[in-house]
Amino acid sequence: MLHKMIFALALAGVTAGAAQAQTAAAPLPVPFPSGPQATPQTGTSAPQAPGQPGSSNPQQQGELVVDVVGGVSAPLGIAIPVMPTSEVVNTPAGRTDQLGQQLAQIVTTDLRNSGLFKPLDSGVKPVLFPEVTAPTFDYWGGAGASALVQGFIRANGDGTLTVGCYLYDVFSRAELARQGFVVPPSEWRRAGHKCADMVYSKLTGEGPYFDSRVVYVSETGPKGKRIKRLAIMDQDGGNHRFLTNGQAIALTPRLSPDQRSIVYMSYVDDRPAIYVYDLASGRQRLLVPNTNLTFAPRVSPDGKWVLFSMAVGGNTDIYRVPLSGGTPQRLTDSPRDRHRRHLFARRFAHRVRERSFGHAAIVRDERRRIAAAAHQLRQRALCDAGVEPTRQSDRLHQDWRVVPHRHHEPGRRQ
């Protein structure tokens, strides 16, 4: 319980007086949901620091002073009950009561996989719709939760879904943050990921990452006939789908910062070209309609430009073009750049030749030494066999003739 007290005091000192939490910007501007009416909770005020007006000496008053000297490495206990609904309605994504269970499971899985949180077991008590903004802190504190995540889901008349998410500090009995999302039924999972992002960012101070998607190239088929298709999925593996049919090779996909478009290179008619795929409409278009080779696309951080390489007249330079399309602008082509590239190429080629010539000389000398040693060995073997070579002055080839051994000739080397 000591680490819980330390965490509560530190968290209360950081978040005291925060009636409303800041809301991160969503990909699509959405209004905050009109959920259950909030019931004011009595919270503890932050203690005044010594030396400030109205403060007194803790030793004179007999107050308890706790020094926080380090963090606790154990995961934080957090409760994430099922998100209730005001009315059970059938939607294209499923019934709202079932979606509330799945939303809570998504938030639980995201926070558990981070390694910093320990969600309570699924056997916690269900939460009624009026309790979303009026938590029973005594129950959750006794269950071992230091933080509490509650929310709701509601079907709107226009076919959209409203998802609300609230974060509470169980020990200080205070609301830390809240967020609301209005999403189409096809994107209800994103609301769960963004709820987990809100909790993660508020309690850790780090940036969100659960509401992210992975774009990759899927390869299927036998080794000789591989099919490469563009595919996308959520970071947890959900919502997987293929974007292209594999008739043309797709390479180097890049997702735009707003997660609405994908730029990638595709080989159509055996020529590389850059295409833009719109995730909302499912349509793709050619970004740079010309006959030059374009490849290696990248999206700028502000999402307005696409930077790529294009080969024109044997020279490859970096260009940029608006994501919506337009005339490419050359960025790296100038006489100075070409002169520098030419000088670098000449110096590099000269060094390669020097190293090649030096290596060739070493190999040539080594071959000569090996040939000379082999020649001496052959000479000795032939002499021992009674074969005497007849040398010709300027030739490497030799004419051989067999002569009888003269073992008894005086002075003959045996």
Phi, psi and omega in degrees: 000339182297318181292331177290320178296318179298316180297321182294316180295317180295319181291323178293323179293330182277322190252007182294138179085000180271101181279326180228143180264153176288144182252127179289151181289131179269160178303325178239131180296123182229148176282157178286138184290146176271084184270205178297149180292134183285139176257122182301135179250143180278116181248164178273137179278152181291137180292145179282144181284149177300140180096347179273160179299134178088357180267158180228168181287125181299328182290324179289323181276348180076027182278156178274126179250124181243125177260123177268109185255353181189165180271169178256127184280346182290145178299149182279129177288128184220141180253132180226084180286170179297138180278119182282173177229149180287333181203132180284118183227140174279128179235167176302336179270350182130180178289146184295327178292323177289324177295326177297321176294317181291325177297316178298323179292323178296314179297318179298314181295317180299312183290323177295319181293341177290339181082357182257352184230150177235091180295147177291164180297161182289356181277013179290161185289148177289155182251130176279162185300318179292341182279354184299319180258006178223073186291155173267087187296328180297319180294314184290328175293321177290336179280353178097017180264133173266335178226156184225132177242119178231156180195184179210167176223140181217139177273132180265163181292336181272008178094354179273173179240139175251126180238124176250145184222130183231141178240128182236149169264116187292322185285317178274354179055046183230151174276130182263323183198159175209150177212152176225148184222137171246112188230156171289160181302332181288346183241028181294331178295327180297326177298320176295318178295322180288329173296317176296324177297319179298314180295314182298314182293321182290321185271340181249338184080006180260168182287155180283155177207357181291324179275068179223157181233157182246124175251130183210172178256120180267129179248125178224168178099173179293169185298322182279343182225068180284139177248123181250116181239149176279132183223159180216150177201163174291165182295340177263009177093357180277166178057040180284136177201155177268142182256331179239162185268355177088004178292331176235144181293134177245132183221162172045059177285144177224131181269137179290157182301328179275002177060032178253337184225157176231129174255138182204166178256136181226145178264099176251125185061035177061028177229131180287135178212156183260131180238157175241126180252123178269118184290330182288315183267342182074021181249151177238153181217154178283127184282315182237097181279088174208179184268357180281159180280123177238138184199174177056061180280147174219144179262136179293156181301330178277356177075012183264333187237156171239119177263138183205172176254142178219134180263120180230119178061035180082001180243128180257126180227169179266133180235167171221152181211145177301147179298330178282351181107162181151198181272128179295144177247126181281137185246332189240015182256116175204158180303321181295317179298318179294321180296318179296317179296323180293316179295319179298318180296320180293316179295319179296317179295322180295318179295321179297317179296318179300314179294324180293317179295318179297318178294321180295322179295319179296317179296320181296315179297320180294321178295323179295317179296319179295319179295321179295317179295321179293323178297318178296320178297319178295320180301314180295319181294320179292321179294320178295331180273358180085019179254123182252122180281143174255112187275147169243141196303306189250031180230148175274332179285150183231147179258121187256143173218147184271131178235149181289153177289139176241076185289332187260011179284128181297140178081356180282131179282123182277000000 
